[in-house]
Short mmCIF file of C-alpha atoms and ligand atoms in Angstrom, two decimals:
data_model
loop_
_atom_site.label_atom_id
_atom_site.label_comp_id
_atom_site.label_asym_id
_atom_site.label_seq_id
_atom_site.Cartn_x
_atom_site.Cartn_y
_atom_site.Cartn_z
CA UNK T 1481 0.00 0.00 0.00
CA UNK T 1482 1.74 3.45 -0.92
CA UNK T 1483 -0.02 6.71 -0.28
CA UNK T 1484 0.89 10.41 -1.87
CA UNK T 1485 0.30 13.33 -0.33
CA UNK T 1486 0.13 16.30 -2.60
CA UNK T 1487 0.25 19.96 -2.64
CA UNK T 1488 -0.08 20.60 1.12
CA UNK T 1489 1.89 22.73 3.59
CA UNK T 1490 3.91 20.14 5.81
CA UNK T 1491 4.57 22.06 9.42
CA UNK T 1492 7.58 20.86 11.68
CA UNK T 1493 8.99 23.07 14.45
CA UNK T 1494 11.30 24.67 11.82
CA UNK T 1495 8.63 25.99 9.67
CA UNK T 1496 5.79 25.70 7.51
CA UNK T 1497 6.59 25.16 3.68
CA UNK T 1498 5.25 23.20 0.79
CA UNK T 1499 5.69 19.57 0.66
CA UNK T 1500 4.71 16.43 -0.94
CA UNK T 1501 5.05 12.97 0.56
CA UNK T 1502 5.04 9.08 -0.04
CA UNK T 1503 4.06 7.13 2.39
CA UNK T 1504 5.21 2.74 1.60
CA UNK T 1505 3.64 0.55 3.93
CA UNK T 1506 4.07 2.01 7.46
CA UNK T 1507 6.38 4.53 6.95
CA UNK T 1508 6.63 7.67 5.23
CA UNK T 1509 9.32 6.78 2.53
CA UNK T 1510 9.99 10.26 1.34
CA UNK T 1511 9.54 13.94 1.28
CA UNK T 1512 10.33 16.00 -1.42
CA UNK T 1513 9.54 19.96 -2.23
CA UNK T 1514 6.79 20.12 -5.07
CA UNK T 1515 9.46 21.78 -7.38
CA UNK T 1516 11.24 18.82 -7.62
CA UNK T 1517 7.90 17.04 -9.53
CA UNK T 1518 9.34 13.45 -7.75
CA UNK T 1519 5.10 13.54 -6.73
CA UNK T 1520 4.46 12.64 -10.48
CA UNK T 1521 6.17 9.83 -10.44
CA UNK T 1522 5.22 8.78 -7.29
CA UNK T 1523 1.41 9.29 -7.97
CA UNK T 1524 1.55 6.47 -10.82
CA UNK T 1525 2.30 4.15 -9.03
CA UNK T 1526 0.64 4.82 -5.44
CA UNK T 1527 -2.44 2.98 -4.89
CA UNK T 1528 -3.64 6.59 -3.54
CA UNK T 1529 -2.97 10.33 -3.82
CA UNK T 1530 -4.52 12.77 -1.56
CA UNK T 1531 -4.89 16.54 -2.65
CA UNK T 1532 -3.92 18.61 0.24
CA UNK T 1533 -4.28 21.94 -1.81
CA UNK T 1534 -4.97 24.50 0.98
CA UNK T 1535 -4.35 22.30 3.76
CA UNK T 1536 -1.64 21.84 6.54
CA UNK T 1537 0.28 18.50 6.35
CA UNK T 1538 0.92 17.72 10.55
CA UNK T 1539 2.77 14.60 12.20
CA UNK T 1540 -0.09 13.54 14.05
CA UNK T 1541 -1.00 13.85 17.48
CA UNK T 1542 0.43 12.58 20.66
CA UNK T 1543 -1.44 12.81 24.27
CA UNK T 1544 0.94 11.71 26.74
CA UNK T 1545 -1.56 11.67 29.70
CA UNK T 1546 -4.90 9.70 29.08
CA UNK T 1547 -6.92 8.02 31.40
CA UNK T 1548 -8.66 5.28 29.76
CA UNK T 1549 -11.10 2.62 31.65
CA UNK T 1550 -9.93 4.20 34.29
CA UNK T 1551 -10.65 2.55 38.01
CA UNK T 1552 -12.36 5.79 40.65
CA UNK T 1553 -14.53 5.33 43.36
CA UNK T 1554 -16.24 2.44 41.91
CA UNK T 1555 -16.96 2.98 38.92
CA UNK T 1556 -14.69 3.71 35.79
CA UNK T 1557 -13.86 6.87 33.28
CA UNK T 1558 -16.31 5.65 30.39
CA UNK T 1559 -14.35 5.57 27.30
CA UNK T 1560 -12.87 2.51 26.93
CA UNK T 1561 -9.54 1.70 25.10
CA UNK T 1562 -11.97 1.44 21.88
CA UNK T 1563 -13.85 4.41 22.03
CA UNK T 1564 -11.35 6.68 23.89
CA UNK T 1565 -8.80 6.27 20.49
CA UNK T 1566 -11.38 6.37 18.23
CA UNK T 1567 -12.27 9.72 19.31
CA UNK T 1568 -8.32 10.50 19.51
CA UNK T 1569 -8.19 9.85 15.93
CA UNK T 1570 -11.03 11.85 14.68
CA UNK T 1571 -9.58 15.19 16.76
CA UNK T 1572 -6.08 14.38 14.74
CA UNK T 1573 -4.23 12.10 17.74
CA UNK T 1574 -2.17 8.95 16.36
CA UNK T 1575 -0.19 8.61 19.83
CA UNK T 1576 -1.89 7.85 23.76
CA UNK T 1577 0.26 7.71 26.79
CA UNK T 1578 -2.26 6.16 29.28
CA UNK T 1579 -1.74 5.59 32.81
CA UNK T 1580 -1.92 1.99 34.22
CA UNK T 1581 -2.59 2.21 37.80
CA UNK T 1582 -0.63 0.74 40.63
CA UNK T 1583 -3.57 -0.44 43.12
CA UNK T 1584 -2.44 -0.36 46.69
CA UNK T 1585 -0.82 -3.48 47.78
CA UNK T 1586 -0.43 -4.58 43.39
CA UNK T 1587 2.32 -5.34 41.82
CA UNK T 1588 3.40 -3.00 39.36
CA UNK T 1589 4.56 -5.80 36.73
CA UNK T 1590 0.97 -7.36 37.35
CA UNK T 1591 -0.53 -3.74 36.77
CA UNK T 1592 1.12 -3.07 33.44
CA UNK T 1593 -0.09 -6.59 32.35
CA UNK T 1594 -3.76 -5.81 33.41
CA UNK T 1595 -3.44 -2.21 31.44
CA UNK T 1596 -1.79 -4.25 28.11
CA UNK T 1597 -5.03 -6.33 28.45
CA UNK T 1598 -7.27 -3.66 28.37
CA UNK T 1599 -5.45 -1.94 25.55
CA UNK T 1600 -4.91 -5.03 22.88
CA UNK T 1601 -7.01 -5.68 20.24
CA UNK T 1602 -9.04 -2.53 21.23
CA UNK T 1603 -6.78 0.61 20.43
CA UNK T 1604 -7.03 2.05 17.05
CA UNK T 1605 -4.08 4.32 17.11
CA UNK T 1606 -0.72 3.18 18.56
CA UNK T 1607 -0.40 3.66 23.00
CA UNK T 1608 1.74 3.70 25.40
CA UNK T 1609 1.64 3.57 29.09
CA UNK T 1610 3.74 5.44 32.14
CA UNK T 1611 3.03 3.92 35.83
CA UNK T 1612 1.62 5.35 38.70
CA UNK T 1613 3.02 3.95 41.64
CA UNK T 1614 0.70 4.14 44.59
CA UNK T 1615 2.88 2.40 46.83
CA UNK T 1616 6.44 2.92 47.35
CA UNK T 1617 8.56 -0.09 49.16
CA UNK T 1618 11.22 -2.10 47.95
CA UNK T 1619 9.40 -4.74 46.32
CA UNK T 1620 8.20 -1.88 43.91
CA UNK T 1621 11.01 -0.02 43.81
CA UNK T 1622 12.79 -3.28 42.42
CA UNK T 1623 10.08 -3.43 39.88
CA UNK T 1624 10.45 -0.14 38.60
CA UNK T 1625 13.42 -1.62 37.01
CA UNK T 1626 10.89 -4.38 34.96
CA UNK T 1627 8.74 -1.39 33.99
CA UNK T 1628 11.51 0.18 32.18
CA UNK T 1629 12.56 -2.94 30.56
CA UNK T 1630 9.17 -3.02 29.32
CA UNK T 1631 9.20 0.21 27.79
CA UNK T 1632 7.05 2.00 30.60
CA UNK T 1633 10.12 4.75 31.59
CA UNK T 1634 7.85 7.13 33.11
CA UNK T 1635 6.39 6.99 36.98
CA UNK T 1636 3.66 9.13 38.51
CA UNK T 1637 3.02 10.19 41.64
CA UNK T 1638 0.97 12.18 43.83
CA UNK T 1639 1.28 14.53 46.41
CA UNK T 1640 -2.38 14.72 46.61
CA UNK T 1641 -5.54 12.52 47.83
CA UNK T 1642 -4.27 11.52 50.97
CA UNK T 1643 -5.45 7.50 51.41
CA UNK T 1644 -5.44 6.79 47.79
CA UNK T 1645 -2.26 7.48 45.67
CA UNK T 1646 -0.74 10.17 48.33
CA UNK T 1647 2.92 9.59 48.58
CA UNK T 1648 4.73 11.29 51.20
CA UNK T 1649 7.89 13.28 50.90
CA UNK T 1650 9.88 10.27 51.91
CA UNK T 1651 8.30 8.24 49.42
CA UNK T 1652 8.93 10.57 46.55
CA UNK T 1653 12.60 10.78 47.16
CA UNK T 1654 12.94 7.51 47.58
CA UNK T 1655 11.37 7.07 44.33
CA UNK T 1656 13.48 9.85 42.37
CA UNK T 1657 16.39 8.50 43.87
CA UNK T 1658 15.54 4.96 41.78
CA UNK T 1659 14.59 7.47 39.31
CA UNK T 1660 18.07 8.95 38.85
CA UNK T 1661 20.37 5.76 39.17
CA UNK T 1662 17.76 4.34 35.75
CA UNK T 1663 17.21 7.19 34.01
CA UNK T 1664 13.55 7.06 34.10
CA UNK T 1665 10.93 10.12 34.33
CA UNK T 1666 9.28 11.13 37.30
CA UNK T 1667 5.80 12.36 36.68
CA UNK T 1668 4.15 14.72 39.57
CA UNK T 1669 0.59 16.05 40.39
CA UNK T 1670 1.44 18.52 42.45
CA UNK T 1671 -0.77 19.73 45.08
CA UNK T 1672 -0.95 19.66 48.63
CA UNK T 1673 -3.37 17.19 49.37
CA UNK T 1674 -2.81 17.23 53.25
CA UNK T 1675 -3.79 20.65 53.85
CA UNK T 1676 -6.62 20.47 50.36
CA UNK T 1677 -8.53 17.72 52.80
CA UNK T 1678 -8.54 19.74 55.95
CA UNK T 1679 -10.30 22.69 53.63
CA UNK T 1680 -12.71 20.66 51.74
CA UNK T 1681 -13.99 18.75 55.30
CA UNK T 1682 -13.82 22.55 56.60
CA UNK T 1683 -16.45 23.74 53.62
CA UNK T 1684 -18.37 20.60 54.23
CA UNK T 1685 -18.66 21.11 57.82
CA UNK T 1686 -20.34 25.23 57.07
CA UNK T 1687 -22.76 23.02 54.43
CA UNK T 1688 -20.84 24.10 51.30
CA UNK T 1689 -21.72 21.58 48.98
CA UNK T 1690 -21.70 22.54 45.06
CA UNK T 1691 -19.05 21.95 42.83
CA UNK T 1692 -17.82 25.40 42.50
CA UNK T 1693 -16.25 24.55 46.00
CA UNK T 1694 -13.97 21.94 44.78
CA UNK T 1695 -12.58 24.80 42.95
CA UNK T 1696 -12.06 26.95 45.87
CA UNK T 1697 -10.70 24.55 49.02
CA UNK T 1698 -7.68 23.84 46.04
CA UNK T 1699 -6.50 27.07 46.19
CA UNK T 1700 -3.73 28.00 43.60
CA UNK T 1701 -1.02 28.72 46.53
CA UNK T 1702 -1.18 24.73 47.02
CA UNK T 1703 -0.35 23.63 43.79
CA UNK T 1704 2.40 25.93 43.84
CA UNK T 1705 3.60 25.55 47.26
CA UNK T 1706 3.63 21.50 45.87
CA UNK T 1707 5.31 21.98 42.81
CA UNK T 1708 7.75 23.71 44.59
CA UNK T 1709 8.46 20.82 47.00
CA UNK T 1710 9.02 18.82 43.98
CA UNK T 1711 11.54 20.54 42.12
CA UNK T 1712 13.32 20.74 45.41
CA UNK T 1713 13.00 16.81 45.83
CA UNK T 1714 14.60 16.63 42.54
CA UNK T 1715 16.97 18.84 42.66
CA UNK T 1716 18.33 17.23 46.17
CA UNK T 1717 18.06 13.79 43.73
CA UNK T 1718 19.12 15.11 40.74
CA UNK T 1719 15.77 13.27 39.26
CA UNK T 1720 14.32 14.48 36.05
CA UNK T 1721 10.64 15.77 36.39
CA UNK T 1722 7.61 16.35 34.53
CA UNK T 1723 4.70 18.30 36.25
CA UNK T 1724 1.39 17.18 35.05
CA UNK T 1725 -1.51 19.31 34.30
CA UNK T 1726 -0.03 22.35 35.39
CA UNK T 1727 -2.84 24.93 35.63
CA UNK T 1728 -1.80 27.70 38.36
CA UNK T 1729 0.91 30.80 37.90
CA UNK T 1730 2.41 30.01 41.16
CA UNK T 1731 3.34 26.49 39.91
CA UNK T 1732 4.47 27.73 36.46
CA UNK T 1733 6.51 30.18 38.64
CA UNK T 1734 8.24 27.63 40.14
CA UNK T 1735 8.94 25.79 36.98
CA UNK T 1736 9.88 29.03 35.07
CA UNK T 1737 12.90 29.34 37.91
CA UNK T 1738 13.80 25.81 38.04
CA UNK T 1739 14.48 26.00 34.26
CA UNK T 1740 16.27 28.94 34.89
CA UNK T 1741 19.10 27.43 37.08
CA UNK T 1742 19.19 24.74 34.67
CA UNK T 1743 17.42 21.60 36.52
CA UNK T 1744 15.61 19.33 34.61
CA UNK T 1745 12.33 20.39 35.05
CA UNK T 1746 9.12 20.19 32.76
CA UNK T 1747 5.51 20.81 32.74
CA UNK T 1748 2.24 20.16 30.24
CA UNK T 1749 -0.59 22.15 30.64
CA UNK T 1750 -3.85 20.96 29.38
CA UNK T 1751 -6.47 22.87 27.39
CA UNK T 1752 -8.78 22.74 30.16
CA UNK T 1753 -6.59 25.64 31.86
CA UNK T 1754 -6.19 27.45 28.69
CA UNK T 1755 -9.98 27.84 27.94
CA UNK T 1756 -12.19 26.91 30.92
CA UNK T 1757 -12.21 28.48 34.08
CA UNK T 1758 -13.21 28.71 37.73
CA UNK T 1759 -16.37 30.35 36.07
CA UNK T 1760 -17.41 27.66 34.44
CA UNK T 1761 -17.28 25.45 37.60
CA UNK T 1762 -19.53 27.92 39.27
CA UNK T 1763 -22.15 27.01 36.66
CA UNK T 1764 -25.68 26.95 38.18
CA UNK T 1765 -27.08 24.05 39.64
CA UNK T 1766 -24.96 21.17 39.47
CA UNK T 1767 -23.79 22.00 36.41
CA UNK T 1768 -20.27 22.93 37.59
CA UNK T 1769 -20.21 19.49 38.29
CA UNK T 1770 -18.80 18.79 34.12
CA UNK T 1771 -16.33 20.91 35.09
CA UNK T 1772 -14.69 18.85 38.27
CA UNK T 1773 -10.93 18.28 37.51
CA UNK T 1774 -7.82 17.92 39.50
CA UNK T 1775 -6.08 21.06 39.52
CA UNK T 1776 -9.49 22.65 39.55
CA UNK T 1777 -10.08 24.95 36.61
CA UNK T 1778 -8.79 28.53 37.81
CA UNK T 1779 -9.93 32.40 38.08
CA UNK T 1780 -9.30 33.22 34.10
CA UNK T 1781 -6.33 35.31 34.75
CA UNK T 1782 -4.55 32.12 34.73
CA UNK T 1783 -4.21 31.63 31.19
CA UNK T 1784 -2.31 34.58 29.95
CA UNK T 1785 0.36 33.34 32.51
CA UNK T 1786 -0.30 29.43 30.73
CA UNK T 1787 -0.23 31.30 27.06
CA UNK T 1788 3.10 32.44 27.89
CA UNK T 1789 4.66 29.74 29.72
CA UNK T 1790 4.01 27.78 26.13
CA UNK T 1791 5.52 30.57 24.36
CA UNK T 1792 8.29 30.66 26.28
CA UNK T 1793 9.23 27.15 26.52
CA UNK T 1794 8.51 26.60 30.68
CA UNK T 1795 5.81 24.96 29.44
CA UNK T 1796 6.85 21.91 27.34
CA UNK T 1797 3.75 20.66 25.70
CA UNK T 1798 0.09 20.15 26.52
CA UNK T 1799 -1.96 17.17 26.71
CA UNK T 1800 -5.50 16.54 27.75
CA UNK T 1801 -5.94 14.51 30.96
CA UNK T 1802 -8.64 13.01 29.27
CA UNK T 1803 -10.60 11.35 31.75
CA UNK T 1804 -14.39 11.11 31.07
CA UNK T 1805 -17.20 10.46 33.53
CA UNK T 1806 -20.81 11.04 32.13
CA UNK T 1807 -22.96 13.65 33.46
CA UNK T 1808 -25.75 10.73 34.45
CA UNK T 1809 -25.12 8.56 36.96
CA UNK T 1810 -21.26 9.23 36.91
CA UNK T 1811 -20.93 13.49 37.91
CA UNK T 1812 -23.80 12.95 40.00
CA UNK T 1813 -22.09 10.79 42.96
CA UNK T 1814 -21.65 14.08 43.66
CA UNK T 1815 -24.97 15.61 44.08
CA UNK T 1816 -24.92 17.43 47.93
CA UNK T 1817 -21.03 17.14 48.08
CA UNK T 1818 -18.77 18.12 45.75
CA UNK T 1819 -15.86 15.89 47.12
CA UNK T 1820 -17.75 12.47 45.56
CA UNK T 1821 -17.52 14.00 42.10
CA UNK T 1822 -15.56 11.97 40.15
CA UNK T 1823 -12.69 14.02 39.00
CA UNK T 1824 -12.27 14.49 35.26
CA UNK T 1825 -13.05 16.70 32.29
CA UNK T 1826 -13.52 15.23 28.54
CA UNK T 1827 -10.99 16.54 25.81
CA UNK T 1828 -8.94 13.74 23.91
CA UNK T 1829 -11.09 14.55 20.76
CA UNK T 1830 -10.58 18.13 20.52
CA UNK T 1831 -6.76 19.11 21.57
CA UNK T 1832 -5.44 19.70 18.13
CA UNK T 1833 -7.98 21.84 17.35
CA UNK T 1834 -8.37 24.04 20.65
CA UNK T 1835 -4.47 24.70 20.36
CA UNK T 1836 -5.32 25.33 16.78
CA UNK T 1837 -7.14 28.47 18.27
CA UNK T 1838 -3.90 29.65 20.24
CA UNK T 1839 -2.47 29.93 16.47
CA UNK T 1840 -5.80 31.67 15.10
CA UNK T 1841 -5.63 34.13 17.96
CA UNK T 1842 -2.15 34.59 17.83
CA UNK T 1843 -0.97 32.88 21.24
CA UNK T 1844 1.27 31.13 19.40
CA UNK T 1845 3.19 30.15 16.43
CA UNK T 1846 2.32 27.56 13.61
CA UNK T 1847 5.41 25.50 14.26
CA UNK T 1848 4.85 25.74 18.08
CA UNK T 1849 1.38 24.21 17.79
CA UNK T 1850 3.13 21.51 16.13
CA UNK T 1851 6.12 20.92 18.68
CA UNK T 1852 3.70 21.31 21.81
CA UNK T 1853 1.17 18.70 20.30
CA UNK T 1854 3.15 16.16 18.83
CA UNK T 1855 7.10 17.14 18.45
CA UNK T 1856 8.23 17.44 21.71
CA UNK T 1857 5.31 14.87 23.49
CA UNK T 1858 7.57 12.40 21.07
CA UNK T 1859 10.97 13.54 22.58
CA UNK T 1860 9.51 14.01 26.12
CA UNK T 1861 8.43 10.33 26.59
CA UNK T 1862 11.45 8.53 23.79
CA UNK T 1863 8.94 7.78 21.05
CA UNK T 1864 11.01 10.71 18.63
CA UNK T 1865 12.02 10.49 15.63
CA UNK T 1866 9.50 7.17 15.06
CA UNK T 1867 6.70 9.55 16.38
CA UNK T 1868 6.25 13.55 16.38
CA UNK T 1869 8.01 14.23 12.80
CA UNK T 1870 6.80 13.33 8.96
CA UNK T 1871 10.54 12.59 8.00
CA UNK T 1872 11.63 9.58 6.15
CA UNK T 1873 11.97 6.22 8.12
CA UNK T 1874 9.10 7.94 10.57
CA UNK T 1875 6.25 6.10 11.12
CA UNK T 1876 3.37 7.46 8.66
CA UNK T 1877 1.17 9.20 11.14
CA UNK T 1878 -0.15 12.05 9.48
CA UNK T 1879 -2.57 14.65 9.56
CA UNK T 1880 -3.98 16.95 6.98
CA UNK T 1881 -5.67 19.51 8.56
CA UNK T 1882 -7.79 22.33 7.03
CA UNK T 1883 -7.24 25.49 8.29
CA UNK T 1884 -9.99 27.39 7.22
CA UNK T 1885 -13.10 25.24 8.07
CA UNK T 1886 -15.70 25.92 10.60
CA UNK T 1887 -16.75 23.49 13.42
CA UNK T 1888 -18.96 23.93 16.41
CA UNK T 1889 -17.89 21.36 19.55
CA UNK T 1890 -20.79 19.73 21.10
CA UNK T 1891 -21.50 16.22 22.62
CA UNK T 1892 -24.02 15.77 19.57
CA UNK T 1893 -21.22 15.07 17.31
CA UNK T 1894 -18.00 14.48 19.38
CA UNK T 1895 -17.00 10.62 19.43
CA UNK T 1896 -16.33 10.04 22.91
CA UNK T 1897 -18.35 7.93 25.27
CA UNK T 1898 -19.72 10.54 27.68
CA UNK T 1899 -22.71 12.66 27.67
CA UNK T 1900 -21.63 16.24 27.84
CA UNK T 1901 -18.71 18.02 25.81
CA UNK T 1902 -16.99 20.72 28.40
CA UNK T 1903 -16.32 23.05 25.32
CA UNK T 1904 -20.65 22.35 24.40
CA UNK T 1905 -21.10 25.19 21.62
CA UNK T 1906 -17.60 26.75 21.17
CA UNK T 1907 -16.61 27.70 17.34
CA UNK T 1908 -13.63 26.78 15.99
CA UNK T 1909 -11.68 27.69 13.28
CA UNK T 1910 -9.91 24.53 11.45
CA UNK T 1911 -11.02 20.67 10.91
CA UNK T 1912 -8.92 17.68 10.87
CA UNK T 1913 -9.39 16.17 7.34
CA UNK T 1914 -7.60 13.00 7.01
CA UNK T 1915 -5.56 11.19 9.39
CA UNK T 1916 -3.41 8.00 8.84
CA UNK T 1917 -2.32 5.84 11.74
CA UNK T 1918 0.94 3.89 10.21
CA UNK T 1919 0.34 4.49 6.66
CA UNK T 1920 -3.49 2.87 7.11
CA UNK T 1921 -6.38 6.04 6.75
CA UNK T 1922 -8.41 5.54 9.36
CA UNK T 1923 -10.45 9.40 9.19
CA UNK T 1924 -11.20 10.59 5.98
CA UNK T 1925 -13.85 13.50 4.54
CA UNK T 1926 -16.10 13.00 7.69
CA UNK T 1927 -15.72 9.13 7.74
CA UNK T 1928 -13.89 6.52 9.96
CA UNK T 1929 -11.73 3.98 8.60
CA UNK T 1930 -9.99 2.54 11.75
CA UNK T 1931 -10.14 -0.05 13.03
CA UNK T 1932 -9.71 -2.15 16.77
CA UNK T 1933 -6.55 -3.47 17.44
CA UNK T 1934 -4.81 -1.84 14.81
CA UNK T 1935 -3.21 0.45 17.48
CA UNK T 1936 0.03 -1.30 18.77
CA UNK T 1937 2.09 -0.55 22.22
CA UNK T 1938 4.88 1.34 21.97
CA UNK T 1939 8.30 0.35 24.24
CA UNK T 1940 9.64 3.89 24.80
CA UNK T 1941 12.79 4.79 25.35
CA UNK T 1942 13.98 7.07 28.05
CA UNK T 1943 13.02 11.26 28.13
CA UNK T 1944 15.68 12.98 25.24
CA UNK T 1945 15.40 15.98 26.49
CA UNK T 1946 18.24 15.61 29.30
CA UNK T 1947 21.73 17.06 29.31
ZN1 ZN O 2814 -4.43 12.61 35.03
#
């Protein structure tokens, strides 16, 4: 099977300039400028050429933090490994990093087998997985080392939910110390979940119940009072880290002057921060309740601060945090006390195309959309240059995107398997058109061509970012 792409603008963090490609099999074989008129050639023998006249050409997508079939509070995130990379694909996202999930007292080997499980036969676009360890001792501390033979190079941890994946300080550097005689990636959600629990049984206690208080007993001071604490555990380790979901100005603070003095320090941001905010979880009724994520969604000042953090490089990348809970039955745990609302916002569908506004509204660059959505998610998590770049010898995962088009978001016509969309009613300038997953189309003019299982897991290597 062999594949031309014609006439399109191909985007890399260089640049943007014209471009055609062949694609043989998996891989894209070559990429020449349309001057050279190698495409003719090419075209008479490819089984299929695709006019991208107008269009951006895009390596496709990677979200490095998913939460698929995700285990919380007895029940589960409701897309499934199917459904959750089906919608991937149609927003224009080839690559998942999910999280398997250490359960207290579990083995992490045992875990990663239970989360390759869940994953075969039912991804459609290629995955693949970083730990979180919920339980540091030195049976797991061994098998970190099995994890990374595995390809899993990447461990999270939390400094919040005190009970349930809370590691203490002790823990963590225990952790990063494993962490810097391997090589591996220590992943952080940073937020002070010791003091967060005395304010949230303090708001229950004066009968504050709706969601727009889950917001406000996680003040922003805590996430970057935590993040702080982190850096400073790595730096006394000499770990690497990566700061999920960053979402306050006092964490990317932190971040911003860890970079500075040269530690090796990184942070995603997720769109949620970047167009939702404390607003929306203040919503009337229980409608906030959609909105219930971990960092909570902030005042709106926040995003300026997030806009320029991207800009500026102290933020790395962004990725979703996809983790879906309907609206029915799911959200409403919550109903009379906001700390039983399952915490999660929708998103994996629509990434590419909300950063795709940062470009439209001049936030950022063309080539920076590119490098925080797929280039540098690739070279974060060792997937580059296989993933994150069209480039001969790279796997052919490509999207052709059209700029131009007009799209209204709305759970009516998103993919995933949940019943509300958190962006319900936003315009948006730009469409994905056609995506291929390792040379195969699976979305194309509005249709889907994937299919289950043709998504395989990918053994990463270590973060290439580090000096
Ligand atoms: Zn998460």
């Amino acid at each position: 099977m062999s594949i031309v792409i014609r006439n399109g603008t191909l985007v890399s963090t260089t640049g943007a300039s014209p471009a055609d490609i062949l694609v043989v099999g998996e891989r894209v074989a070559a990429v020449a400028s349309p001057e050279s008129g190698l495409a003719d050639a090419w075209e008479s023998s490819a089984d299929r050429a695709i006019d991208a006249r107008g269009r951006y050409v895009l390596p496709g997508g990677i979200d490095a933090h998913t939460h698929l079939e995700m285990p919380f509070g007895g029940t589960f995130s409701s897309d499934t490994f199917e459904t959750g990379t089906t919608a991937a694909a149609w927003g224009g996202t080839t690559t998942i990093i999910d999280f398997a999930v250490q359960p207290k007292g579990g083995s992490l080997l045992t875990t990663l087998e239970r989360w390759q499980e869940k994953a075969a036969g039912k991804a459609v676009i290629d995955y693949g997985f970083h730990m979180i360890v919920s339980d540091v001792n030195d049976a797991t501390l061994k098998e970190m080392d099995g994890c990374i033979d595995a390809g899993v190079k990447s461990f999270k941890m939390f400094m919040a939910y005190p009970g349930v994946f809370y590691a203490t300080d002790g823990e963590i550097l225990r952790a990063m110390h494993r962490a810097r005689e391997t090589g591996a990636t220590i992943m952080m959600h940073a937020e002070n979940g010791i003091a967060i629990d005395q304010l949230v049984a303090q708001a229950l206690a004066a009968g504050h119940t709706d969601p727009v208080h889950h917001g406000l007993t996680r003040p922003a001071a805590l996430e970057g009072e935590a993040t702080h604490r982190a850096i400073t555990l790595a730096s006394v380790t000499g770990a690497p880290l990566y700061i999920v979901h960053l979402s306050a100005a006092e964490a990317l603070a932190e971040v911003t002057a860890a970079r500075d003095r040269g530690q090796n320090v990184f942070a995603e941001t997720c769109p949620q921060y970047l167009f939702l905010s404390l607003d929306d979880l203040g919503r009337p009724g229980f409608e906030g309740a959609k909105y219930v994520a971990s960092p909570p969604l902030r005042p709106k000042e926040h995003q300026a601060e997030l806009w320029r953090g991207l800009r500026t490089n102290d933020l790395s990348m962004v990725s979703t945090d996809h983790c879906p809970f309907c609206f029915k039955e799911q959200k409403e745990l919550g109903r009379g006390d906001f700390s039983k609302i399952p915490n999660g916002i929708p998103g994996i569908e629509h990434r590419m195309d909300l950063l795709h506004q940062g470009v439209v509204r001049g936030e950022i660059s063309l080539p920076r959309w590119v490098e925080i959505s797929s280039t540098t998610p690739a070279r974060m998590f060792g997937l580059y240059p296989r993933k994150g770049t069209v480039a001969p010898g790279s796997d052919a995962d490509i999207v052709v995107y059209d700029p131009t088009a007009r799209q209204t978001i709305s759970a009516k016509t998103h993919h995933m398997n949940v019943d509300y969309s958190a962006y319900e009613g936003m315009e948006i300038t730009g469409r994905v058109e056609t995506v291929l997953s390792r040379g195969q189309v699976v979305v194309d003019a509005g249709e889907f061509h994937g299919r289950a299982g043709h998504g395989s897991f990918l053994a990463r290597e270590f973060c290439q970012y580090l000096v």
